[in-house]
PDB file of C-alpha atoms and ligand atoms in Angstrom:
ATOM      1  CA  UNK T  17      12.455 -18.177  14.233  1.00  0.00           C
ATOM      2  CA  UNK T  18      10.048 -15.475  15.699  1.00  0.00           C
ATOM      3  CA  UNK T  19      10.944 -12.732  13.344  1.00  0.00           C
ATOM      4  CA  UNK T  20       9.404  -8.523  14.437  1.00  0.00           C
ATOM      5  CA  UNK T  21       7.318  -6.754  12.070  1.00  0.00           C
ATOM      6  CA  UNK T  22       6.426  -3.402  12.827  1.00  0.00           C
ATOM      7  CA  UNK T  23       3.135  -2.457  11.790  1.00  0.00           C
ATOM      8  CA  UNK T  24       1.552   1.280  12.043  1.00  0.00           C
ATOM      9  CA  UNK T  25      -2.198   2.345  12.060  1.00  0.00           C
ATOM     10  CA  UNK T  26      -2.216   5.753  10.449  1.00  0.00           C
ATOM     11  CA  UNK T  27      -5.050   7.630   8.632  1.00  0.00           C
ATOM     12  CA  UNK T  28      -6.628  11.146   9.082  1.00  0.00           C
ATOM     13  CA  UNK T  29      -8.447  11.874  13.395  1.00  0.00           C
ATOM     14  CA  UNK T  30     -11.588  10.244  14.133  1.00  0.00           C
ATOM     15  CA  UNK T  31     -11.308   6.748  11.648  1.00  0.00           C
ATOM     16  CA  UNK T  32     -11.154   4.579  14.228  1.00  0.00           C
ATOM     17  CA  UNK T  33      -8.123   3.804  13.967  1.00  0.00           C
ATOM     18  CA  UNK T  34      -7.513   2.717  17.704  1.00  0.00           C
ATOM     19  CA  UNK T  35     -10.258   1.172  18.067  1.00  0.00           C
ATOM     20  CA  UNK T  36      -8.634  -1.170  15.202  1.00  0.00           C
ATOM     21  CA  UNK T  37      -5.296  -1.144  17.258  1.00  0.00           C
ATOM     22  CA  UNK T  38      -7.426  -2.347  20.435  1.00  0.00           C
ATOM     23  CA  UNK T  39      -9.620  -4.993  18.937  1.00  0.00           C
ATOM     24  CA  UNK T  40      -6.469  -6.036  17.090  1.00  0.00           C
ATOM     25  CA  UNK T  41      -5.405  -6.800  20.723  1.00  0.00           C
ATOM     26  CA  UNK T  42      -8.043  -8.049  22.351  1.00  0.00           C
ATOM     27  CA  UNK T  43      -7.448  -5.441  24.757  1.00  0.00           C
ATOM     28  CA  UNK T  44      -8.658  -1.674  25.304  1.00  0.00           C
ATOM     29  CA  UNK T  45      -5.180  -0.193  25.372  1.00  0.00           C
ATOM     30  CA  UNK T  46      -5.699   2.520  23.634  1.00  0.00           C
ATOM     31  CA  UNK T  47      -8.047   5.117  24.439  1.00  0.00           C
ATOM     32  CA  UNK T  48     -11.643   5.940  21.924  1.00  0.00           C
ATOM     33  CA  UNK T  49     -13.683   8.996  22.127  1.00  0.00           C
ATOM     34  CA  UNK T  50     -15.909  10.268  18.693  1.00  0.00           C
ATOM     35  CA  UNK T  51     -13.771  13.558  19.622  1.00  0.00           C
ATOM     36  CA  UNK T  52     -10.932  14.212  16.958  1.00  0.00           C
ATOM     37  CA  UNK T  53      -7.474  13.992  17.846  1.00  0.00           C
ATOM     38  CA  UNK T  54      -7.790  11.644  21.254  1.00  0.00           C
ATOM     39  CA  UNK T  55      -4.417   9.513  20.241  1.00  0.00           C
ATOM     40  CA  UNK T  56      -1.621  12.277  20.345  1.00  0.00           C
ATOM     41  CA  UNK T  57       1.382  10.016  21.083  1.00  0.00           C
ATOM     42  CA  UNK T  58       1.990   6.927  19.633  1.00  0.00           C
ATOM     43  CA  UNK T  59       1.000   3.482  21.522  1.00  0.00           C
ATOM     44  CA  UNK T  60       2.493   0.082  20.803  1.00  0.00           C
ATOM     45  CA  UNK T  61       1.956  -3.439  21.938  1.00  0.00           C
ATOM     46  CA  UNK T  62       2.962  -6.603  20.590  1.00  0.00           C
ATOM     47  CA  UNK T  63       0.274  -9.377  19.197  1.00  0.00           C
ATOM     48  CA  UNK T  64       2.068 -12.830  18.735  1.00  0.00           C
ATOM     49  CA  UNK T  65       0.713 -14.296  15.116  1.00  0.00           C
ATOM     50  CA  UNK T  66       2.278 -17.136  13.315  1.00  0.00           C
ATOM     51  CA  UNK T  67       5.957 -16.631  13.997  1.00  0.00           C
ATOM     52  CA  UNK T  68       5.283 -13.399  14.150  1.00  0.00           C
ATOM     53  CA  UNK T  69       6.000 -10.668  16.616  1.00  0.00           C
ATOM     54  CA  UNK T  70       3.923  -7.871  15.204  1.00  0.00           C
ATOM     55  CA  UNK T  71       4.146  -4.674  16.752  1.00  0.00           C
ATOM     56  CA  UNK T  72       0.951  -2.761  16.248  1.00  0.00           C
ATOM     57  CA  UNK T  73       1.734   1.058  16.356  1.00  0.00           C
ATOM     58  CA  UNK T  74      -1.094   3.369  17.083  1.00  0.00           C
ATOM     59  CA  UNK T  75      -0.837   7.041  15.942  1.00  0.00           C
ATOM     60  CA  UNK T  76      -2.771   9.887  16.118  1.00  0.00           C
ATOM     61  CA  UNK T  77      -4.718  11.250  13.323  1.00  0.00           C
ATOM     62  CA  UNK T  78      -3.150  13.510  10.812  1.00  0.00           C
ATOM     63  CA  UNK T  79      -5.002  16.518   9.749  1.00  0.00           C
ATOM     64  CA  UNK T  80      -4.043  18.184   6.012  1.00  0.00           C
ATOM     65  CA  UNK T  81      -0.746  20.381   5.699  1.00  0.00           C
ATOM     66  CA  UNK T  82      -3.095  23.882   5.955  1.00  0.00           C
ATOM     67  CA  UNK T  83      -4.398  23.012   8.960  1.00  0.00           C
ATOM     68  CA  UNK T  84      -1.498  21.540  10.846  1.00  0.00           C
ATOM     69  CA  UNK T  85       0.604  24.464  12.586  1.00  0.00           C
ATOM     70  CA  UNK T  86      -1.525  23.791  16.529  1.00  0.00           C
ATOM     71  CA  UNK T  87       1.687  22.022  18.575  1.00  0.00           C
ATOM     72  CA  UNK T  88      -0.323  18.241  18.729  1.00  0.00           C
ATOM     73  CA  UNK T  89      -0.783  18.076  14.929  1.00  0.00           C
ATOM     74  CA  UNK T  90       3.403  19.569  14.601  1.00  0.00           C
ATOM     75  CA  UNK T  91       3.611  16.076  17.472  1.00  0.00           C
ATOM     76  CA  UNK T  92       1.420  13.824  15.468  1.00  0.00           C
ATOM     77  CA  UNK T  93       3.312  14.973  12.616  1.00  0.00           C
ATOM     78  CA  UNK T  94       6.775  14.714  14.019  1.00  0.00           C
ATOM     79  CA  UNK T  95       5.634  10.782  15.563  1.00  0.00           C
ATOM     80  CA  UNK T  96       3.964   9.615  11.834  1.00  0.00           C
ATOM     81  CA  UNK T  97       7.207  10.253  10.300  1.00  0.00           C
ATOM     82  CA  UNK T  98       9.095   8.426  12.555  1.00  0.00           C
ATOM     83  CA  UNK T  99       7.218   5.480  13.269  1.00  0.00           C
ATOM     84  CA  UNK T 100       6.675   5.716   8.753  1.00  0.00           C
ATOM     85  CA  UNK T 101      10.413   5.280   8.731  1.00  0.00           C
ATOM     86  CA  UNK T 102      10.656   2.340  10.561  1.00  0.00           C
ATOM     87  CA  UNK T 103       7.090   0.739   9.735  1.00  0.00           C
ATOM     88  CA  UNK T 104       6.926  -2.759   7.660  1.00  0.00           C
ATOM     89  CA  UNK T 105       3.857  -2.387   6.930  1.00  0.00           C
ATOM     90  CA  UNK T 106       1.513   0.516   6.666  1.00  0.00           C
ATOM     91  CA  UNK T 107      -2.555  -0.366   7.784  1.00  0.00           C
ATOM     92  CA  UNK T 108      -4.542   2.990   5.746  1.00  0.00           C
ATOM     93  CA  UNK T 109      -7.736   3.438   7.620  1.00  0.00           C
ATOM     94  CA  UNK T 110     -10.347   5.831   5.939  1.00  0.00           C
ATOM     95  CA  UNK T 111     -13.539   6.553   6.991  1.00  0.00           C
ATOM     96  CA  UNK T 112     -16.182   4.302   4.972  1.00  0.00           C
ATOM     97  CA  UNK T 113     -18.969   6.904   5.434  1.00  0.00           C
ATOM     98  CA  UNK T 114     -17.541   9.981   4.192  1.00  0.00           C
ATOM     99  CA  UNK T 115     -15.725  10.384   1.121  1.00  0.00           C
ATOM    100  CA  UNK T 116     -12.549  10.362   0.259  1.00  0.00           C
ATOM    101  CA  UNK T 117     -11.346  14.138   1.321  1.00  0.00           C
ATOM    102  CA  UNK T 118      -7.995  15.813   0.370  1.00  0.00           C
ATOM    103  CA  UNK T 119      -6.318  14.656   3.777  1.00  0.00           C
ATOM    104  CA  UNK T 120      -7.140  11.314   2.678  1.00  0.00           C
ATOM    105  CA  UNK T 121      -5.085  11.671  -0.393  1.00  0.00           C
ATOM    106  CA  UNK T 122      -2.522  13.803   1.436  1.00  0.00           C
ATOM    107  CA  UNK T 123      -1.294  11.311   3.759  1.00  0.00           C
ATOM    108  CA  UNK T 124      -1.896   8.108   1.158  1.00  0.00           C
ATOM    109  CA  UNK T 125       1.046  10.126  -1.130  1.00  0.00           C
ATOM    110  CA  UNK T 126       2.903  10.603   2.165  1.00  0.00           C
ATOM    111  CA  UNK T 127       3.210   6.654   2.732  1.00  0.00           C
ATOM    112  CA  UNK T 128       3.470   5.621  -0.792  1.00  0.00           C
ATOM    113  CA  UNK T 129       6.485   8.206  -1.211  1.00  0.00           C
ATOM    114  CA  UNK T 130       8.399   6.330   1.723  1.00  0.00           C
ATOM    115  CA  UNK T 131       7.913   3.054  -0.519  1.00  0.00           C
ATOM    116  CA  UNK T 132       5.820   1.388   2.314  1.00  0.00           C
ATOM    117  CA  UNK T 133       3.902  -1.554   1.717  1.00  0.00           C
ATOM    118  CA  UNK T 134       0.133  -0.846   2.454  1.00  0.00           C
ATOM    119  CA  UNK T 135      -3.489  -1.965   3.192  1.00  0.00           C
ATOM    120  CA  UNK T 136      -6.210  -0.085   2.265  1.00  0.00           C
ATOM    121  CA  UNK T 137      -8.970  -0.687   5.655  1.00  0.00           C
ATOM    122  CA  UNK T 138     -12.333   1.511   4.471  1.00  0.00           C
ATOM    123  CA  UNK T 139     -13.564   1.382   8.332  1.00  0.00           C
ATOM    124  CA  UNK T 140     -17.370   2.548   9.578  1.00  0.00           C
ATOM    125  CA  UNK T 141     -18.956   0.415   7.061  1.00  0.00           C
ATOM    126  CA  UNK T 142     -21.983  -0.229   9.433  1.00  0.00           C
ATOM    127  CA  UNK T 143     -23.009   3.719   8.917  1.00  0.00           C
ATOM    128  CA  UNK T 144     -23.056   3.574   5.055  1.00  0.00           C
ATOM    129  CA  UNK T 145     -26.356   4.179   4.088  1.00  0.00           C
ATOM    130  CA  UNK T 146     -25.985   3.865   0.700  1.00  0.00           C
ATOM    131  CA  UNK T 147     -25.889   1.055  -1.568  1.00  0.00           C
ATOM    132  CA  UNK T 148     -23.100  -0.472   0.247  1.00  0.00           C
ATOM    133  CA  UNK T 149     -21.709  -2.279  -3.432  1.00  0.00           C
ATOM    134  CA  UNK T 150     -21.628   1.294  -5.022  1.00  0.00           C
ATOM    135  CA  UNK T 151     -19.504   2.609  -2.041  1.00  0.00           C
ATOM    136  CA  UNK T 152     -17.341  -0.180  -2.653  1.00  0.00           C
ATOM    137  CA  UNK T 153     -16.626   0.886  -5.961  1.00  0.00           C
ATOM    138  CA  UNK T 154     -15.816   3.616  -5.213  1.00  0.00           C
ATOM    139  CA  UNK T 155     -13.026   3.188  -3.385  1.00  0.00           C
ATOM    140  CA  UNK T 156     -11.824   0.137  -5.098  1.00  0.00           C
ATOM    141  CA  UNK T 157     -12.141   2.705  -8.163  1.00  0.00           C
ATOM    142  CA  UNK T 158     -10.504   5.325  -6.454  1.00  0.00           C
ATOM    143  CA  UNK T 159      -7.375   3.518  -5.701  1.00  0.00           C
ATOM    144  CA  UNK T 160      -7.246   1.779  -8.819  1.00  0.00           C
ATOM    145  CA  UNK T 161      -7.090   5.092 -11.119  1.00  0.00           C
ATOM    146  CA  UNK T 162      -4.574   7.514  -8.897  1.00  0.00           C
ATOM    147  CA  UNK T 163      -1.972   4.905  -7.840  1.00  0.00           C
ATOM    148  CA  UNK T 164      -0.535   2.812 -11.026  1.00  0.00           C
ATOM    149  CA  UNK T 165       2.223   1.220  -8.968  1.00  0.00           C
ATOM    150  CA  UNK T 166       0.622  -0.535  -6.092  1.00  0.00           C
ATOM    151  CA  UNK T 167      -1.921  -2.917  -6.487  1.00  0.00           C
ATOM    152  CA  UNK T 168      -4.749  -2.038  -3.380  1.00  0.00           C
ATOM    153  CA  UNK T 169      -6.901  -4.730  -2.498  1.00  0.00           C
ATOM    154  CA  UNK T 170      -9.586  -2.272  -0.198  1.00  0.00           C
ATOM    155  CA  UNK T 171     -10.484  -4.525   3.292  1.00  0.00           C
ATOM    156  CA  UNK T 172     -13.932  -2.853   4.387  1.00  0.00           C
ATOM    157  CA  UNK T 173     -14.515  -3.845   7.645  1.00  0.00           C
ATOM    158  CA  UNK T 174     -16.461  -2.493  10.784  1.00  0.00           C
ATOM    159  CA  UNK T 175     -14.078  -2.123  13.904  1.00  0.00           C
ATOM    160  CA  UNK T 176     -17.064  -2.013  16.114  1.00  0.00           C
ATOM    161  CA  UNK T 177     -18.749  -5.358  14.730  1.00  0.00           C
ATOM    162  CA  UNK T 178     -16.315  -7.120  13.264  1.00  0.00           C
ATOM    163  CA  UNK T 179     -12.559  -6.544  12.519  1.00  0.00           C
ATOM    164  CA  UNK T 180     -11.747  -9.030  10.733  1.00  0.00           C
ATOM    165  CA  UNK T 181      -8.796  -9.682  12.842  1.00  0.00           C
ATOM    166  CA  UNK T 182      -7.568 -13.286  11.293  1.00  0.00           C
ATOM    167  CA  UNK T 183      -8.082 -11.568   8.102  1.00  0.00           C
ATOM    168  CA  UNK T 184      -5.632  -8.577   8.528  1.00  0.00           C
ATOM    169  CA  UNK T 185      -2.951 -10.310  10.494  1.00  0.00           C
ATOM    170  CA  UNK T 186      -2.872 -12.916   7.791  1.00  0.00           C
ATOM    171  CA  UNK T 187      -2.220  -9.763   5.548  1.00  0.00           C
ATOM    172  CA  UNK T 188       0.560  -8.874   7.538  1.00  0.00           C
ATOM    173  CA  UNK T 189       1.882 -11.890   6.951  1.00  0.00           C
ATOM    174  CA  UNK T 190       1.566 -12.684   3.688  1.00  0.00           C
ATOM    175  CA  UNK T 191       3.420  -9.570   2.829  1.00  0.00           C
ATOM    176  CA  UNK T 192       6.177 -10.123   5.313  1.00  0.00           C
ATOM    177  CA  UNK T 193       6.566 -13.743   3.685  1.00  0.00           C
ATOM    178  CA  UNK T 194       6.748 -11.782   0.415  1.00  0.00           C
ATOM    179  CA  UNK T 195       8.548  -8.857   1.554  1.00  0.00           C
ATOM    180  CA  UNK T 196      12.079 -12.036   1.593  1.00  0.00           C
ATOM    181  CA  UNK T 197      11.104 -13.540  -1.504  1.00  0.00           C
ATOM    182  CA  UNK T 198      13.273 -13.232  -4.917  1.00  0.00           C
ATOM    183  CA  UNK T 199      10.556 -14.416  -8.122  1.00  0.00           C
ATOM    184  CA  UNK T 200      12.881 -16.489 -10.339  1.00  0.00           C
ATOM    185  CA  UNK T 201      13.817 -15.195 -14.323  1.00  0.00           C
ATOM    186  CA  UNK T 202      11.658 -17.996 -16.145  1.00  0.00           C
ATOM    187  CA  UNK T 203       8.592 -16.624 -14.099  1.00  0.00           C
ATOM    188  CA  UNK T 204       9.346 -13.357 -14.254  1.00  0.00           C
ATOM    189  CA  UNK T 205       9.616 -13.796 -18.316  1.00  0.00           C
ATOM    190  CA  UNK T 206       7.391 -15.608 -19.234  1.00  0.00           C
ATOM    191  CA  UNK T 207       5.057 -12.888 -17.639  1.00  0.00           C
ATOM    192  CA  UNK T 208       6.723 -10.333 -19.852  1.00  0.00           C
ATOM    193  CA  UNK T 209       5.817 -12.479 -22.895  1.00  0.00           C
ATOM    194  CA  UNK T 210       2.544 -12.357 -21.678  1.00  0.00           C
ATOM    195  CA  UNK T 211       2.072  -8.791 -21.288  1.00  0.00           C
ATOM    196  CA  UNK T 212       3.830  -7.834 -24.725  1.00  0.00           C
ATOM    197  CA  UNK T 213       1.671 -10.719 -26.724  1.00  0.00           C
ATOM    198  CA  UNK T 214      -0.880  -8.485 -25.304  1.00  0.00           C
ATOM    199  CA  UNK T 215       0.271  -4.767 -25.750  1.00  0.00           C
ATOM    200  CA  UNK T 216       3.458  -4.253 -27.648  1.00  0.00           C
ATOM    201  CA  UNK T 217       5.314  -0.948 -26.695  1.00  0.00           C
ATOM    202  CA  UNK T 218       4.504   1.849 -29.578  1.00  0.00           C
ATOM    203  CA  UNK T 219       6.117   4.039 -31.917  1.00  0.00           C
ATOM    204  CA  UNK T 220       7.374   6.837 -30.241  1.00  0.00           C
ATOM    205  CA  UNK T 221       9.308   9.537 -31.510  1.00  0.00           C
ATOM    206  CA  UNK T 222      10.263   7.810 -34.547  1.00  0.00           C
ATOM    207  CA  UNK T 223      11.178   4.372 -33.114  1.00  0.00           C
ATOM    208  CA  UNK T 224       9.985   1.868 -31.336  1.00  0.00           C
ATOM    209  CA  UNK T 225      11.031   0.934 -27.820  1.00  0.00           C
ATOM    210  CA  UNK T 226      11.644  -2.683 -27.126  1.00  0.00           C
ATOM    211  CA  UNK T 227      11.387  -4.665 -23.621  1.00  0.00           C
ATOM    212  CA  UNK T 228      13.325  -7.783 -23.892  1.00  0.00           C
ATOM    213  CA  UNK T 229      13.911  -8.964 -20.357  1.00  0.00           C
ATOM    214  CA  UNK T 230      12.755  -8.335 -16.594  1.00  0.00           C
ATOM    215  CA  UNK T 231      14.758  -9.323 -13.903  1.00  0.00           C
ATOM    216  CA  UNK T 232      12.988  -8.896  -9.977  1.00  0.00           C
ATOM    217  CA  UNK T 233      16.279  -7.460  -7.969  1.00  0.00           C
ATOM    218  CA  UNK T 234      14.559  -6.416  -4.836  1.00  0.00           C
ATOM    219  CA  UNK T 235      11.657  -7.341  -2.346  1.00  0.00           C
ATOM    220  CA  UNK T 236      11.445  -4.722  -0.021  1.00  0.00           C
ATOM    221  CA  UNK T 237      10.210  -2.565  -1.888  1.00  0.00           C
ATOM    222  CA  UNK T 238      10.152  -4.036  -4.378  1.00  0.00           C
ATOM    223  CA  UNK T 239      11.906  -3.288  -7.412  1.00  0.00           C
ATOM    224  CA  UNK T 240      11.955  -5.040 -10.756  1.00  0.00           C
ATOM    225  CA  UNK T 241      14.759  -4.172 -13.797  1.00  0.00           C
ATOM    226  CA  UNK T 242      13.067  -4.427 -17.861  1.00  0.00           C
ATOM    227  CA  UNK T 243      16.544  -4.181 -19.948  1.00  0.00           C
ATOM    228  CA  UNK T 244      15.773  -3.330 -23.530  1.00  0.00           C
ATOM    229  CA  UNK T 245      16.569  -0.598 -26.862  1.00  0.00           C
ATOM    230  CA  UNK T 246      15.212   2.846 -26.394  1.00  0.00           C
ATOM    231  CA  UNK T 247      13.419   2.527 -23.144  1.00  0.00           C
ATOM    232  CA  UNK T 248      13.540   5.944 -23.426  1.00  0.00           C
ATOM    233  CA  UNK T 249      11.233   6.731 -25.386  1.00  0.00           C
ATOM    234  CA  UNK T 250       8.584   4.660 -23.791  1.00  0.00           C
ATOM    235  CA  UNK T 251       5.292   6.555 -22.463  1.00  0.00           C
ATOM    236  CA  UNK T 252       4.227   7.388 -19.607  1.00  0.00           C
ATOM    237  CA  UNK T 253       0.757   5.328 -20.105  1.00  0.00           C
ATOM    238  CA  UNK T 254       2.671   2.431 -21.586  1.00  0.00           C
ATOM    239  CA  UNK T 255       4.697   2.445 -18.065  1.00  0.00           C
ATOM    240  CA  UNK T 256       1.988   2.707 -15.997  1.00  0.00           C
ATOM    241  CA  UNK T 257       0.013  -0.673 -17.631  1.00  0.00           C
ATOM    242  CA  UNK T 258       2.851  -2.712 -18.172  1.00  0.00           C
ATOM    243  CA  UNK T 259       3.116  -2.285 -14.037  1.00  0.00           C
ATOM    244  CA  UNK T 260      -0.202  -2.905 -12.985  1.00  0.00           C
ATOM    245  CA  UNK T 261       0.524  -5.739 -15.587  1.00  0.00           C
ATOM    246  CA  UNK T 262       3.342  -7.065 -13.952  1.00  0.00           C
ATOM    247  CA  UNK T 263       1.705  -6.747 -10.650  1.00  0.00           C
ATOM    248  CA  UNK T 264      -1.730  -8.603 -11.474  1.00  0.00           C
ATOM    249  CA  UNK T 265       0.228 -11.341 -13.208  1.00  0.00           C
ATOM    250  CA  UNK T 266       2.696 -12.294 -10.499  1.00  0.00           C
ATOM    251  CA  UNK T 267      -0.151 -11.131  -7.724  1.00  0.00           C
ATOM    252  CA  UNK T 268       1.723  -8.918  -5.922  1.00  0.00           C
ATOM    253  CA  UNK T 269      -0.651  -6.640  -4.015  1.00  0.00           C
ATOM    254  CA  UNK T 270      -0.797  -3.833  -1.410  1.00  0.00           C
ATOM    255  CA  UNK T 271       3.027  -3.534  -2.265  1.00  0.00           C
ATOM    256  CA  UNK T 272       4.347  -0.779  -4.024  1.00  0.00           C
ATOM    257  CA  UNK T 273       6.871  -1.428  -6.613  1.00  0.00           C
ATOM    258  CA  UNK T 274       8.916   0.290  -8.836  1.00  0.00           C
ATOM    259  CA  UNK T 275      10.149  -0.537 -11.895  1.00  0.00           C
ATOM    260  CA  UNK T 276      13.646   0.839 -13.679  1.00  0.00           C
ATOM    261  CA  UNK T 277      14.162   0.329 -17.402  1.00  0.00           C
ATOM    262  CA  UNK T 278      17.634   0.477 -18.503  1.00  0.00           C
ATOM    263  CA  UNK T 279      19.081   0.440 -22.134  1.00  0.00           C
ATOM    264  CA  UNK T 280      20.812  -1.475 -23.921  1.00  0.00           C
ATOM    265  CA  UNK T 281      22.179  -3.950 -21.214  1.00  0.00           C
ATOM    266  CA  UNK T 282      22.587  -7.258 -20.804  1.00  0.00           C
ATOM    267  CA  UNK T 283      21.829  -8.237 -17.536  1.00  0.00           C
ATOM    268  CA  UNK T 284      24.201 -11.421 -17.850  1.00  0.00           C
ATOM    269  CA  UNK T 285      26.872  -9.484 -19.007  1.00  0.00           C
ATOM    270  CA  UNK T 286      28.385  -9.235 -15.060  1.00  0.00           C
TER     271      UNK T 286
HETATM  272  N1  GTP I   7     -20.373   3.433  13.832  1.00  0.00           N
HETATM  273  C1  GTP I   7     -18.741   2.828  14.139  1.00  0.00           C
HETATM  274  N2  GTP I   7     -17.994   3.869  14.619  1.00  0.00           N
HETATM  275  C2  GTP I   7     -16.840   3.359  14.889  1.00  0.00           C
HETATM  276  C3  GTP I   7     -15.998   2.374  14.309  1.00  0.00           C
HETATM  277  N3  GTP I   7     -14.804   2.462  14.898  1.00  0.00           N
HETATM  278  C4  GTP I   7     -14.661   3.643  15.271  1.00  0.00           C
HETATM  279  N4  GTP I   7     -15.806   3.847  15.923  1.00  0.00           N
HETATM  280  C5  GTP I   7     -15.898   5.089  16.085  1.00  0.00           C
HETATM  281  O1  GTP I   7     -15.111   6.029  15.706  1.00  0.00           O
HETATM  282  C6  GTP I   7     -15.017   7.108  17.137  1.00  0.00           C
HETATM  283  C7  GTP I   7     -13.238   7.315  16.903  1.00  0.00           C
HETATM  284  O2  GTP I   7     -13.094   6.218  16.971  1.00  0.00           O
HETATM  285  P1  GTP I   7     -11.185   6.124  17.250  1.00  0.00           P
HETATM  286  O3  GTP I   7     -10.748   4.738  17.273  1.00  0.00           O
HETATM  287  O4  GTP I   7     -10.665   7.181  18.820  1.00  0.00           O
HETATM  288  O5  GTP I   7     -11.026   7.068  16.047  1.00  0.00           O
HETATM  289  P2  GTP I   7      -8.798   7.491  16.053  1.00  0.00           P
HETATM  290  O6  GTP I   7      -8.431   7.189  14.627  1.00  0.00           O
HETATM  291  O7  GTP I   7      -7.804   6.492  16.592  1.00  0.00           O
HETATM  292  O8  GTP I   7      -9.239   8.984  16.197  1.00  0.00           O
HETATM  293  P3  GTP I   7      -7.828  10.135  16.709  1.00  0.00           P
HETATM  294  O9  GTP I   7      -7.150   9.108  18.042  1.00  0.00           O
HETATM  295  O10 GTP I   7      -8.926  10.941  17.185  1.00  0.00           O
HETATM  296  O11 GTP I   7      -7.612   9.929  15.339  1.00  0.00           O
HETATM  297  C8  GTP I   7     -15.401   6.538  18.371  1.00  0.00           C
HETATM  298  O12 GTP I   7     -16.427   6.944  19.027  1.00  0.00           O
HETATM  299  C9  GTP I   7     -15.578   4.976  17.880  1.00  0.00           C
HETATM  300  O13 GTP I   7     -16.583   4.451  18.808  1.00  0.00           O
HETATM  301  C10 GTP I   7     -16.959   1.653  13.315  1.00  0.00           C
HETATM  302  O14 GTP I   7     -16.432   0.827  12.940  1.00  0.00           O
HETATM  303  N5  GTP I   7     -17.825   1.991  13.656  1.00  0.00           N
HETATM  304 MG1   MG I   8      -6.931   7.482  18.811  1.00  0.00          MG
END
């Protein structure tokens, strides 16, 4: 059975969104130019892949809040929010030849706040003059350090020279498939045991929080529930550590994840 997936291409102006859109479709549908602000209204087209009808949506480049008061930017902002709400996966595009800007950070926050699964694409790698490895580390480290509830594997491409089409389409399929699955309790709790063996929560306010049971309750967005005692005294650092561990042990990439901590509840009581 064919299924539909909405994939929006989001990023600040001029990073190469329309170029990626055209290359993925193999047709020059969206206008490309070196003038920032070329795309205004969303442009969409269907790409068939595997059993998926991928509805690709190219959006206008969103500027940072303090610079989004022009009429054109107001249109782009409202269209972006509208498409974002309906999207299953986001391609978040950055310019690899530049540093990460405030504009990029604001946009990425917006995507995460909507609990959207996201694939980070670092474009224009052909323009990187300095050591490529160093630049890759810079981007990877930024996303690793700043966003505790998602494990990202940024993809480095040059839309002009090699867009890595198959790879990108496969990523959409992977997220789509994992968004329909619930991971069984046995697997989740063997991961819980492994994490606790590595690092127990520490004492805080004279009590030691104990996580007893972990359950995967939703896959789009990804939600886990942790059951135990005194979980309100878990530190933020521990929660961040715990979430990253769960994601890496279960190999959940590019999917925003929430863990809800519940005190003294027996998951089997209902
Ligand atoms: N060197 C290089 N140039 C690129 C690459 N991808 C896109 N460009 C160029 O960057 C400019 C902007 O590309 P667009 O695809 O129009 O960018 P956009 O993000 O859609 O821009 P807006 O619609 O204005 O937000 C164009 O001149 C492209 O040819 C790339 O991988 N390498
Ligand atoms: Mg464009």
